[in-house]
Amino acid sequence: MRVTVSRKAHFNAAHRLFRKDWSMEKNNAVFGKCNNPNFHGHNYELIVSVTGEIDQETGFVVDVKILSDLIKEHIENAFDHKNLNVDVSDFENLNPTAENIAVVIWNKLRPYIEQKNDLEVVLYETPRNFVTYKGN
Ligand code: NI
């Protein structure tokens, strides 16, 4: 009996989508307004889900307080009110698209999730645009 436990979190961050090795024209053609050199912000909504067997002693798949603390320590503290391109080393050479941010979040959290459990990250960049990464 595998059950999924989810925790919602939130952070505000700025970014710019561009490639240093492309011209301004090509960056504008591909990334549009997201290539604004002065950056722009998003209210990111994050849903982290852990799927696994229910522990027979505790009745938990994962202690949601521990999951909440992990997200706060490793994601919110690292990303909230930051400029992802400038302040977060993970994006020094990685375009901070929703896709790449979701993968970075998954990689940061995975070491703290029990191996037998599955981890899924859903990241909303806007209320209508969101990405999902399950580690494969
Ligand atoms: Ni954007």
mmCIF file of N, CA and C and ligand atoms in Angstrom:
data_model
loop_
_atom_site.group_PDB
_atom_site.id
_atom_site.type_symbol
_atom_site.label_atom_id
_atom_site.label_comp_id
_atom_site.label_asym_id
_atom_site.label_seq_id
_atom_site.Cartn_x
_atom_site.Cartn_y
_atom_site.Cartn_z
ATOM 1 N N MET A 1 0.847 -1.190 0.000
ATOM 2 C CA MET A 1 0.000 0.000 0.000
ATOM 3 C C MET A 1 0.882 1.240 0.000
ATOM 4 N N ARG A 2 1.062 1.824 -1.179
ATOM 5 C CA ARG A 2 1.919 3.008 -1.285
ATOM 6 C C ARG A 2 1.057 4.256 -1.305
ATOM 7 N N VAL A 3 1.443 5.207 -0.481
ATOM 8 C CA VAL A 3 0.669 6.444 -0.313
ATOM 9 C C VAL A 3 1.592 7.631 -0.596
ATOM 10 N N THR A 4 1.024 8.686 -1.193
ATOM 11 C CA THR A 4 1.797 9.896 -1.482
ATOM 12 C C THR A 4 1.458 10.991 -0.481
ATOM 13 N N VAL A 5 2.496 11.540 0.125
ATOM 14 C CA VAL A 5 2.369 12.655 1.071
ATOM 15 C C VAL A 5 2.964 13.892 0.403
ATOM 16 N N SER A 6 2.220 15.001 0.411
ATOM 17 C CA SER A 6 2.686 16.209 -0.275
ATOM 18 C C SER A 6 2.736 17.400 0.669
ATOM 19 N N ARG A 7 3.695 18.258 0.389
ATOM 20 C CA ARG A 7 3.840 19.492 1.149
ATOM 21 C C ARG A 7 3.960 20.647 0.148
ATOM 22 N N LYS A 8 3.153 21.693 0.367
ATOM 23 C CA LYS A 8 3.242 22.881 -0.479
ATOM 24 C C LYS A 8 4.176 23.897 0.147
ATOM 25 N N ALA A 9 4.924 24.581 -0.696
ATOM 26 C CA ALA A 9 5.808 25.642 -0.223
ATOM 27 C C ALA A 9 5.792 26.762 -1.253
ATOM 28 N N HIS A 10 6.479 27.819 -0.913
ATOM 29 C CA HIS A 10 6.385 29.023 -1.738
ATOM 30 C C HIS A 10 7.697 29.793 -1.649
ATOM 31 N N PHE A 11 8.110 30.364 -2.766
ATOM 32 C CA PHE A 11 9.206 31.335 -2.697
ATOM 33 C C PHE A 11 9.039 32.350 -3.825
ATOM 34 N N ASN A 12 9.522 33.546 -3.579
ATOM 35 C CA ASN A 12 9.574 34.591 -4.596
ATOM 36 C C ASN A 12 11.011 34.687 -5.072
ATOM 37 N N ALA A 13 11.189 34.763 -6.371
ATOM 38 C CA ALA A 13 12.558 34.883 -6.880
ATOM 39 C C ALA A 13 12.545 35.584 -8.228
ATOM 40 N N ALA A 14 13.689 36.178 -8.543
ATOM 41 C CA ALA A 14 13.872 36.828 -9.835
ATOM 42 C C ALA A 14 14.754 35.954 -10.719
ATOM 43 N N HIS A 15 14.572 36.118 -12.026
ATOM 44 C CA HIS A 15 15.466 35.420 -12.949
ATOM 45 C C HIS A 15 15.493 36.122 -14.301
ATOM 46 N N ARG A 16 16.388 35.657 -15.104
ATOM 47 C CA ARG A 16 16.458 36.066 -16.510
ATOM 48 C C ARG A 16 16.821 34.806 -17.294
ATOM 49 N N LEU A 17 16.073 34.569 -18.372
ATOM 50 C CA LEU A 17 16.383 33.420 -19.222
ATOM 51 C C LEU A 17 17.199 33.904 -20.414
ATOM 52 N N PHE A 18 18.414 33.431 -20.496
ATOM 53 C CA PHE A 18 19.250 33.780 -21.644
ATOM 54 C C PHE A 18 20.480 32.879 -21.669
ATOM 55 N N ARG A 19 21.145 32.871 -22.801
ATOM 56 C CA ARG A 19 22.427 32.171 -22.924
ATOM 57 C C ARG A 19 23.496 33.208 -23.226
ATOM 58 N N LYS A 20 24.578 33.122 -22.437
ATOM 59 C CA LYS A 20 25.673 34.080 -22.644
ATOM 60 C C LYS A 20 26.281 33.943 -24.033
ATOM 61 N N ASP A 21 26.227 32.709 -24.568
ATOM 62 C CA ASP A 21 26.887 32.459 -25.853
ATOM 63 C C ASP A 21 25.981 32.756 -27.049
ATOM 64 N N TRP A 22 24.770 33.307 -26.799
ATOM 65 C CA TRP A 22 23.893 33.700 -27.888
ATOM 66 C C TRP A 22 23.834 35.218 -27.984
ATOM 67 N N SER A 23 23.522 35.736 -29.204
ATOM 68 C CA SER A 23 23.335 37.174 -29.385
ATOM 69 C C SER A 23 22.055 37.620 -28.688
ATOM 70 N N MET A 24 21.933 38.940 -28.450
ATOM 71 C CA MET A 24 20.701 39.493 -27.877
ATOM 72 C C MET A 24 19.515 39.158 -28.778
ATOM 73 N N GLU A 25 19.723 39.192 -30.091
ATOM 74 C CA GLU A 25 18.622 38.921 -31.020
ATOM 75 C C GLU A 25 18.117 37.487 -30.859
ATOM 76 N N LYS A 26 19.067 36.558 -30.775
ATOM 77 C CA LYS A 26 18.653 35.159 -30.646
ATOM 78 C C LYS A 26 18.009 34.914 -29.282
ATOM 79 N N ASN A 27 18.568 35.509 -28.237
ATOM 80 C CA ASN A 27 17.969 35.368 -26.907
ATOM 81 C C ASN A 27 16.550 35.931 -26.890
ATOM 82 N N ASN A 28 16.349 37.076 -27.525
ATOM 83 C CA ASN A 28 15.004 37.662 -27.578
ATOM 84 C C ASN A 28 14.046 36.774 -28.359
ATOM 85 N N ALA A 29 14.554 36.187 -29.451
ATOM 86 C CA ALA A 29 13.696 35.338 -30.279
ATOM 87 C C ALA A 29 13.245 34.104 -29.501
ATOM 88 N N VAL A 30 14.149 33.543 -28.697
ATOM 89 C CA VAL A 30 13.830 32.290 -27.989
ATOM 90 C C VAL A 30 13.124 32.554 -26.665
ATOM 91 N N PHE A 31 13.610 33.544 -25.916
ATOM 92 C CA PHE A 31 13.129 33.722 -24.542
ATOM 93 C C PHE A 31 12.191 34.919 -24.370
ATOM 94 N N GLY A 32 12.071 35.774 -25.390
ATOM 95 C CA GLY A 32 11.120 36.882 -25.330
ATOM 96 C C GLY A 32 11.330 37.771 -24.123
ATOM 97 N N LYS A 33 10.218 38.110 -23.449
ATOM 98 C CA LYS A 33 10.294 39.019 -22.303
ATOM 99 C C LYS A 33 11.120 38.442 -21.164
ATOM 100 N N CYS A 34 11.250 37.123 -21.123
ATOM 101 C CA CYS A 34 12.029 36.493 -20.049
ATOM 102 C C CYS A 34 13.517 36.778 -20.184
ATOM 103 N N ASN A 35 13.927 37.369 -21.320
ATOM 104 C CA ASN A 35 15.327 37.764 -21.504
ATOM 105 C C ASN A 35 15.563 39.213 -21.074
ATOM 106 N N ASN A 36 14.615 39.844 -20.444
ATOM 107 C CA ASN A 36 14.809 41.215 -19.926
ATOM 108 C C ASN A 36 16.110 41.298 -19.121
ATOM 109 N N PRO A 37 17.077 42.136 -19.562
ATOM 110 C CA PRO A 37 18.383 42.170 -18.870
ATOM 111 C C PRO A 37 18.279 42.585 -17.413
ATOM 112 N N ASN A 38 17.202 43.285 -17.052
ATOM 113 C CA ASN A 38 17.046 43.726 -15.665
ATOM 114 C C ASN A 38 16.271 42.729 -14.797
ATOM 115 N N PHE A 39 16.089 41.525 -15.326
ATOM 116 C CA PHE A 39 15.443 40.441 -14.571
ATOM 117 C C PHE A 39 13.949 40.718 -14.351
ATOM 118 N N HIS A 40 13.235 39.709 -13.890
ATOM 119 C CA HIS A 40 11.820 39.839 -13.527
ATOM 120 C C HIS A 40 11.524 38.747 -12.505
ATOM 121 N N GLY A 41 10.428 38.905 -11.784
ATOM 122 C CA GLY A 41 10.154 37.999 -10.673
ATOM 123 C C GLY A 41 8.983 37.077 -10.907
ATOM 124 N N HIS A 42 8.953 35.991 -10.141
ATOM 125 C CA HIS A 42 7.820 35.074 -10.128
ATOM 126 C C HIS A 42 7.499 34.713 -8.685
ATOM 127 N N ASN A 43 6.215 34.407 -8.454
ATOM 128 C CA ASN A 43 5.797 33.812 -7.183
ATOM 129 C C ASN A 43 5.724 32.309 -7.416
ATOM 130 N N TYR A 44 6.795 31.630 -7.074
ATOM 131 C CA TYR A 44 6.844 30.193 -7.337
ATOM 132 C C TYR A 44 6.080 29.427 -6.266
ATOM 133 N N GLU A 45 5.270 28.487 -6.718
ATOM 134 C CA GLU A 45 4.595 27.565 -5.801
ATOM 135 C C GLU A 45 5.216 26.188 -6.011
ATOM 136 N N LEU A 46 5.561 25.565 -4.919
ATOM 137 C CA LEU A 46 6.274 24.284 -4.980
ATOM 138 C C LEU A 46 5.448 23.223 -4.268
ATOM 139 N N ILE A 47 5.314 22.062 -4.894
ATOM 140 C CA ILE A 47 4.675 20.918 -4.229
ATOM 141 C C ILE A 47 5.672 19.767 -4.254
ATOM 142 N N VAL A 48 6.085 19.342 -3.079
ATOM 143 C CA VAL A 48 7.028 18.233 -2.945
ATOM 144 C C VAL A 48 6.246 17.025 -2.441
ATOM 145 N N SER A 49 6.354 15.909 -3.163
ATOM 146 C CA SER A 49 5.593 14.711 -2.800
ATOM 147 C C SER A 49 6.527 13.532 -2.575
ATOM 148 N N VAL A 50 6.246 12.781 -1.518
ATOM 149 C CA VAL A 50 7.006 11.580 -1.192
ATOM 150 C C VAL A 50 6.031 10.403 -1.199
ATOM 151 N N THR A 51 6.382 9.371 -1.974
ATOM 152 C CA THR A 51 5.518 8.196 -2.083
ATOM 153 C C THR A 51 6.221 6.983 -1.513
ATOM 154 N N GLY A 52 5.515 6.244 -0.648
ATOM 155 C CA GLY A 52 6.107 5.032 -0.093
ATOM 156 C C GLY A 52 5.107 4.270 0.746
ATOM 157 N N GLU A 53 5.599 3.205 1.361
ATOM 158 C CA GLU A 53 4.766 2.392 2.241
ATOM 159 C C GLU A 53 4.526 3.130 3.558
ATOM 160 N N ILE A 54 3.377 2.921 4.138
ATOM 161 C CA ILE A 54 3.080 3.481 5.455
ATOM 162 C C ILE A 54 3.871 2.698 6.510
ATOM 163 N N ASP A 55 4.605 3.422 7.335
ATOM 164 C CA ASP A 55 5.314 2.797 8.455
ATOM 165 C C ASP A 55 4.278 2.266 9.451
ATOM 166 N N GLN A 56 4.410 0.996 9.808
ATOM 167 C CA GLN A 56 3.369 0.372 10.644
ATOM 168 C C GLN A 56 3.371 0.921 12.067
ATOM 169 N N GLU A 57 4.501 1.406 12.526
ATOM 170 C CA GLU A 57 4.563 1.953 13.889
ATOM 171 C C GLU A 57 3.995 3.362 13.968
ATOM 172 N N THR A 58 4.424 4.229 13.024
ATOM 173 C CA THR A 58 4.021 5.644 13.111
ATOM 174 C C THR A 58 2.751 5.942 12.332
ATOM 175 N N GLY A 59 2.460 5.112 11.322
ATOM 176 C CA GLY A 59 1.351 5.441 10.425
ATOM 177 C C GLY A 59 1.708 6.478 9.384
ATOM 178 N N PHE A 60 2.970 6.901 9.354
ATOM 179 C CA PHE A 60 3.447 7.896 8.388
ATOM 180 C C PHE A 60 4.186 7.228 7.225
ATOM 181 N N VAL A 61 4.122 7.853 6.042
ATOM 182 C CA VAL A 61 5.089 7.554 4.974
ATOM 183 C C VAL A 61 6.347 8.365 5.244
ATOM 184 N N VAL A 62 6.121 9.612 5.594
ATOM 185 C CA VAL A 62 7.197 10.535 5.948
ATOM 186 C C VAL A 62 6.590 11.510 6.956
ATOM 187 N N ASP A 63 7.380 11.933 7.901
ATOM 188 C CA ASP A 63 6.919 12.934 8.875
ATOM 189 C C ASP A 63 6.848 14.278 8.152
ATOM 190 N N VAL A 64 5.648 14.812 7.980
ATOM 191 C CA VAL A 64 5.489 16.009 7.156
ATOM 192 C C VAL A 64 6.173 17.229 7.798
ATOM 193 N N LYS A 65 6.352 17.202 9.114
ATOM 194 C CA LYS A 65 7.109 18.281 9.766
ATOM 195 C C LYS A 65 8.577 18.233 9.323
ATOM 196 N N ILE A 66 9.120 17.031 9.245
ATOM 197 C CA ILE A 66 10.508 16.891 8.785
ATOM 198 C C ILE A 66 10.612 17.314 7.326
ATOM 199 N N LEU A 67 9.633 16.905 6.495
ATOM 200 C CA LEU A 67 9.628 17.299 5.084
ATOM 201 C C LEU A 67 9.539 18.818 4.959
ATOM 202 N N SER A 68 8.675 19.424 5.751
ATOM 203 C CA SER A 68 8.520 20.874 5.743
ATOM 204 C C SER A 68 9.830 21.577 6.110
ATOM 205 N N ASP A 69 10.506 21.054 7.139
ATOM 206 C CA ASP A 69 11.785 21.648 7.556
ATOM 207 C C ASP A 69 12.860 21.496 6.480
ATOM 208 N N LEU A 70 12.867 20.354 5.788
ATOM 209 C CA LEU A 70 13.840 20.136 4.705
ATOM 210 C C LEU A 70 13.643 21.156 3.588
ATOM 211 N N ILE A 71 12.373 21.379 3.228
ATOM 212 C CA ILE A 71 12.075 22.334 2.154
ATOM 213 C C ILE A 71 12.485 23.737 2.582
ATOM 214 N N LYS A 72 12.208 24.069 3.828
ATOM 215 C CA LYS A 72 12.559 25.401 4.324
ATOM 216 C C LYS A 72 14.075 25.601 4.307
ATOM 217 N N GLU A 73 14.776 24.624 4.841
ATOM 218 C CA GLU A 73 16.233 24.759 4.969
ATOM 219 C C GLU A 73 16.935 24.758 3.609
ATOM 220 N N HIS A 74 16.550 23.822 2.736
ATOM 221 C CA HIS A 74 17.332 23.622 1.517
ATOM 222 C C HIS A 74 16.801 24.372 0.299
ATOM 223 N N ILE A 75 15.518 24.739 0.307
ATOM 224 C CA ILE A 75 14.949 25.408 -0.875
ATOM 225 C C ILE A 75 14.560 26.850 -0.545
ATOM 226 N N GLU A 76 13.670 27.034 0.416
ATOM 227 C CA GLU A 76 13.193 28.394 0.677
ATOM 228 C C GLU A 76 14.340 29.297 1.119
ATOM 229 N N ASN A 77 15.152 28.832 2.041
ATOM 230 C CA ASN A 77 16.256 29.672 2.514
ATOM 231 C C ASN A 77 17.250 29.973 1.389
ATOM 232 N N ALA A 78 17.383 29.055 0.441
ATOM 233 C CA ALA A 78 18.341 29.242 -0.652
ATOM 234 C C ALA A 78 17.785 30.120 -1.773
ATOM 235 N N PHE A 79 16.463 30.063 -2.009
ATOM 236 C CA PHE A 79 15.891 30.701 -3.194
ATOM 237 C C PHE A 79 15.034 31.933 -2.891
ATOM 238 N N ASP A 80 14.402 31.992 -1.715
ATOM 239 C CA ASP A 80 13.382 33.019 -1.487
ATOM 240 C C ASP A 80 13.997 34.415 -1.464
ATOM 241 N N HIS A 81 13.379 35.328 -2.228
ATOM 242 C CA HIS A 81 13.841 36.711 -2.360
ATOM 243 C C HIS A 81 15.263 36.796 -2.911
ATOM 244 N N LYS A 82 15.635 35.814 -3.740
ATOM 245 C CA LYS A 82 16.949 35.830 -4.382
ATOM 246 C C LYS A 82 16.790 36.078 -5.883
ATOM 247 N N ASN A 83 17.863 36.557 -6.470
ATOM 248 C CA ASN A 83 17.998 36.586 -7.920
ATOM 249 C C ASN A 83 18.674 35.266 -8.292
ATOM 250 N N LEU A 84 17.939 34.381 -8.917
ATOM 251 C CA LEU A 84 18.457 33.026 -9.148
ATOM 252 C C LEU A 84 19.736 33.044 -9.985
ATOM 253 N N ASN A 85 19.794 33.921 -11.000
ATOM 254 C CA ASN A 85 20.986 33.977 -11.858
ATOM 255 C C ASN A 85 22.219 34.431 -11.101
ATOM 256 N N VAL A 86 22.011 35.385 -10.180
ATOM 257 C CA VAL A 86 23.139 36.077 -9.537
ATOM 258 C C VAL A 86 23.471 35.480 -8.173
ATOM 259 N N ASP A 87 22.435 35.135 -7.407
ATOM 260 C CA ASP A 87 22.631 34.760 -5.998
ATOM 261 C C ASP A 87 22.758 33.259 -5.746
ATOM 262 N N VAL A 88 22.328 32.447 -6.698
ATOM 263 C CA VAL A 88 22.260 30.999 -6.444
ATOM 264 C C VAL A 88 23.241 30.291 -7.374
ATOM 265 N N SER A 89 24.271 29.696 -6.785
ATOM 266 C CA SER A 89 25.380 29.165 -7.583
ATOM 267 C C SER A 89 24.934 28.049 -8.524
ATOM 268 N N ASP A 90 23.847 27.351 -8.176
ATOM 269 C CA ASP A 90 23.368 26.269 -9.052
ATOM 270 C C ASP A 90 23.061 26.792 -10.463
ATOM 271 N N PHE A 91 22.717 28.088 -10.563
ATOM 272 C CA PHE A 91 22.309 28.640 -11.858
ATOM 273 C C PHE A 91 23.371 29.536 -12.487
ATOM 274 N N GLU A 92 24.585 29.428 -11.969
ATOM 275 C CA GLU A 92 25.658 30.240 -12.536
ATOM 276 C C GLU A 92 25.840 29.914 -14.016
ATOM 277 N N ASN A 93 25.748 28.627 -14.361
ATOM 278 C CA ASN A 93 25.883 28.205 -15.753
ATOM 279 C C ASN A 93 24.709 27.355 -16.202
ATOM 280 N N LEU A 94 23.546 27.620 -15.596
ATOM 281 C CA LEU A 94 22.349 26.843 -15.917
ATOM 282 C C LEU A 94 21.169 27.806 -16.004
ATOM 283 N N ASN A 95 20.488 27.809 -17.146
ATOM 284 C CA ASN A 95 19.379 28.726 -17.336
ATOM 285 C C ASN A 95 18.281 28.416 -16.310
ATOM 286 N N PRO A 96 17.844 29.411 -15.519
ATOM 287 C CA PRO A 96 16.865 29.123 -14.466
ATOM 288 C C PRO A 96 15.425 29.045 -14.976
ATOM 289 N N THR A 97 15.200 28.153 -15.934
ATOM 290 C CA THR A 97 13.837 27.859 -16.378
ATOM 291 C C THR A 97 13.129 27.077 -15.279
ATOM 292 N N ALA A 98 11.811 27.017 -15.360
ATOM 293 C CA ALA A 98 11.058 26.212 -14.384
ATOM 294 C C ALA A 98 11.549 24.767 -14.413
ATOM 295 N N GLU A 99 11.836 24.260 -15.615
ATOM 296 C CA GLU A 99 12.316 22.884 -15.740
ATOM 297 C C GLU A 99 13.606 22.682 -14.941
ATOM 298 N N ASN A 100 14.574 23.577 -15.170
ATOM 299 C CA ASN A 100 15.862 23.421 -14.489
ATOM 300 C C ASN A 100 15.749 23.669 -12.987
ATOM 301 N N ILE A 101 14.895 24.604 -12.581
ATOM 302 C CA ILE A 101 14.717 24.848 -11.145
ATOM 303 C C ILE A 101 14.137 23.601 -10.477
ATOM 304 N N ALA A 102 13.170 22.967 -11.132
ATOM 305 C CA ALA A 102 12.560 21.755 -10.559
ATOM 306 C C ALA A 102 13.604 20.647 -10.388
ATOM 307 N N VAL A 103 14.476 20.492 -11.375
ATOM 308 C CA VAL A 103 15.516 19.452 -11.285
ATOM 309 C C VAL A 103 16.503 19.783 -10.160
ATOM 310 N N VAL A 104 16.881 21.054 -10.053
ATOM 311 C CA VAL A 104 17.794 21.461 -8.979
ATOM 312 C C VAL A 104 17.158 21.196 -7.612
ATOM 313 N N ILE A 105 15.885 21.523 -7.461
ATOM 314 C CA ILE A 105 15.188 21.281 -6.187
ATOM 315 C C ILE A 105 15.167 19.789 -5.872
ATOM 316 N N TRP A 106 14.839 18.989 -6.866
ATOM 317 C CA TRP A 106 14.791 17.520 -6.661
ATOM 318 C C TRP A 106 16.162 17.006 -6.206
ATOM 319 N N ASN A 107 17.210 17.468 -6.882
ATOM 320 C CA ASN A 107 18.563 17.006 -6.543
ATOM 321 C C ASN A 107 18.976 17.446 -5.141
ATOM 322 N N LYS A 108 18.518 18.621 -4.714
ATOM 323 C CA LYS A 108 18.860 19.096 -3.367
ATOM 324 C C LYS A 108 18.148 18.267 -2.295
ATOM 325 N N LEU A 109 16.906 17.856 -2.572
ATOM 326 C CA LEU A 109 16.110 17.153 -1.553
ATOM 327 C C LEU A 109 16.354 15.647 -1.532
ATOM 328 N N ARG A 110 16.675 15.085 -2.677
ATOM 329 C CA ARG A 110 16.750 13.613 -2.782
ATOM 330 C C ARG A 110 17.642 12.960 -1.707
ATOM 331 N N PRO A 111 18.811 13.530 -1.371
ATOM 332 C CA PRO A 111 19.657 12.867 -0.361
ATOM 333 C C PRO A 111 18.989 12.750 1.008
ATOM 334 N N TYR A 112 17.977 13.548 1.269
ATOM 335 C CA TYR A 112 17.344 13.551 2.592
ATOM 336 C C TYR A 112 16.076 12.708 2.643
ATOM 337 N N ILE A 113 15.682 12.149 1.500
ATOM 338 C CA ILE A 113 14.483 11.308 1.436
ATOM 339 C C ILE A 113 14.927 9.855 1.482
ATOM 340 N N GLU A 114 14.252 9.049 2.284
ATOM 341 C CA GLU A 114 14.625 7.641 2.386
ATOM 342 C C GLU A 114 14.673 7.002 1.001
ATOM 343 N N GLN A 115 15.703 6.186 0.776
ATOM 344 C CA GLN A 115 15.940 5.577 -0.538
ATOM 345 C C GLN A 115 14.731 4.812 -1.053
ATOM 346 N N LYS A 116 14.017 4.137 -0.136
ATOM 347 C CA LYS A 116 12.884 3.293 -0.550
ATOM 348 C C LYS A 116 11.682 4.125 -1.007
ATOM 349 N N ASN A 117 11.685 5.424 -0.728
ATOM 350 C CA ASN A 117 10.570 6.291 -1.106
ATOM 351 C C ASN A 117 10.870 7.040 -2.401
ATOM 352 N N ASP A 118 9.813 7.361 -3.156
ATOM 353 C CA ASP A 118 9.956 8.134 -4.386
ATOM 354 C C ASP A 118 9.702 9.609 -4.096
ATOM 355 N N LEU A 119 10.402 10.452 -4.837
ATOM 356 C CA LEU A 119 10.291 11.902 -4.669
ATOM 357 C C LEU A 119 9.792 12.525 -5.971
ATOM 358 N N GLU A 120 8.831 13.433 -5.855
ATOM 359 C CA GLU A 120 8.340 14.182 -7.015
ATOM 360 C C GLU A 120 8.287 15.661 -6.665
ATOM 361 N N VAL A 121 8.715 16.487 -7.607
ATOM 362 C CA VAL A 121 8.693 17.938 -7.434
ATOM 363 C C VAL A 121 7.806 18.542 -8.512
ATOM 364 N N VAL A 122 6.815 19.325 -8.102
ATOM 365 C CA VAL A 122 5.991 20.099 -9.039
ATOM 366 C C VAL A 122 6.243 21.567 -8.735
ATOM 367 N N LEU A 123 6.605 22.326 -9.761
ATOM 368 C CA LEU A 123 6.920 23.734 -9.569
ATOM 369 C C LEU A 123 6.038 24.582 -10.479
ATOM 370 N N TYR A 124 5.240 25.463 -9.837
ATOM 371 C CA TYR A 124 4.425 26.425 -10.578
ATOM 372 C C TYR A 124 5.202 27.723 -10.716
ATOM 373 N N GLU A 125 5.423 28.135 -11.968
ATOM 374 C CA GLU A 125 6.067 29.435 -12.194
ATOM 375 C C GLU A 125 4.999 30.527 -12.264
ATOM 376 N N THR A 126 3.845 30.175 -12.784
ATOM 377 C CA THR A 126 2.660 31.037 -12.763
ATOM 378 C C THR A 126 1.499 30.119 -12.387
ATOM 379 N N PRO A 127 0.331 30.703 -12.080
ATOM 380 C CA PRO A 127 -0.795 29.820 -11.730
ATOM 381 C C PRO A 127 -1.141 28.816 -12.829
ATOM 382 N N ARG A 128 -0.778 29.125 -14.086
ATOM 383 C CA ARG A 128 -1.153 28.244 -15.183
ATOM 384 C C ARG A 128 0.008 27.426 -15.741
ATOM 385 N N ASN A 129 1.226 27.812 -15.422
ATOM 386 C CA ASN A 129 2.394 27.114 -15.981
ATOM 387 C C ASN A 129 3.147 26.378 -14.887
ATOM 388 N N PHE A 130 3.260 25.061 -15.043
ATOM 389 C CA PHE A 130 3.984 24.294 -14.037
ATOM 390 C C PHE A 130 4.684 23.104 -14.676
ATOM 391 N N VAL A 131 5.729 22.657 -13.995
ATOM 392 C CA VAL A 131 6.532 21.540 -14.478
ATOM 393 C C VAL A 131 6.616 20.483 -13.384
ATOM 394 N N THR A 132 6.888 19.261 -13.794
ATOM 395 C CA THR A 132 6.985 18.136 -12.866
ATOM 396 C C THR A 132 8.282 17.384 -13.120
ATOM 397 N N TYR A 133 8.997 17.044 -12.049
ATOM 398 C CA TYR A 133 10.190 16.196 -12.187
ATOM 399 C C TYR A 133 10.147 15.092 -11.147
ATOM 400 N N LYS A 134 10.348 13.860 -11.629
ATOM 401 C CA LYS A 134 10.295 12.683 -10.763
ATOM 402 C C LYS A 134 11.635 11.964 -10.685
ATOM 403 N N GLY A 135 12.665 12.587 -11.248
ATOM 404 C CA GLY A 135 13.992 12.000 -11.115
ATOM 405 C C GLY A 135 14.356 11.012 -12.197
ATOM 406 N N ASN A 136 13.682 11.072 -13.335
ATOM 407 C CA ASN A 136 14.110 10.173 -14.414
ATOM 408 C C ASN A 136 13.811 10.791 -15.778
HETATM 409 NI NI NI B 1 10.271 34.274 -16.014
#
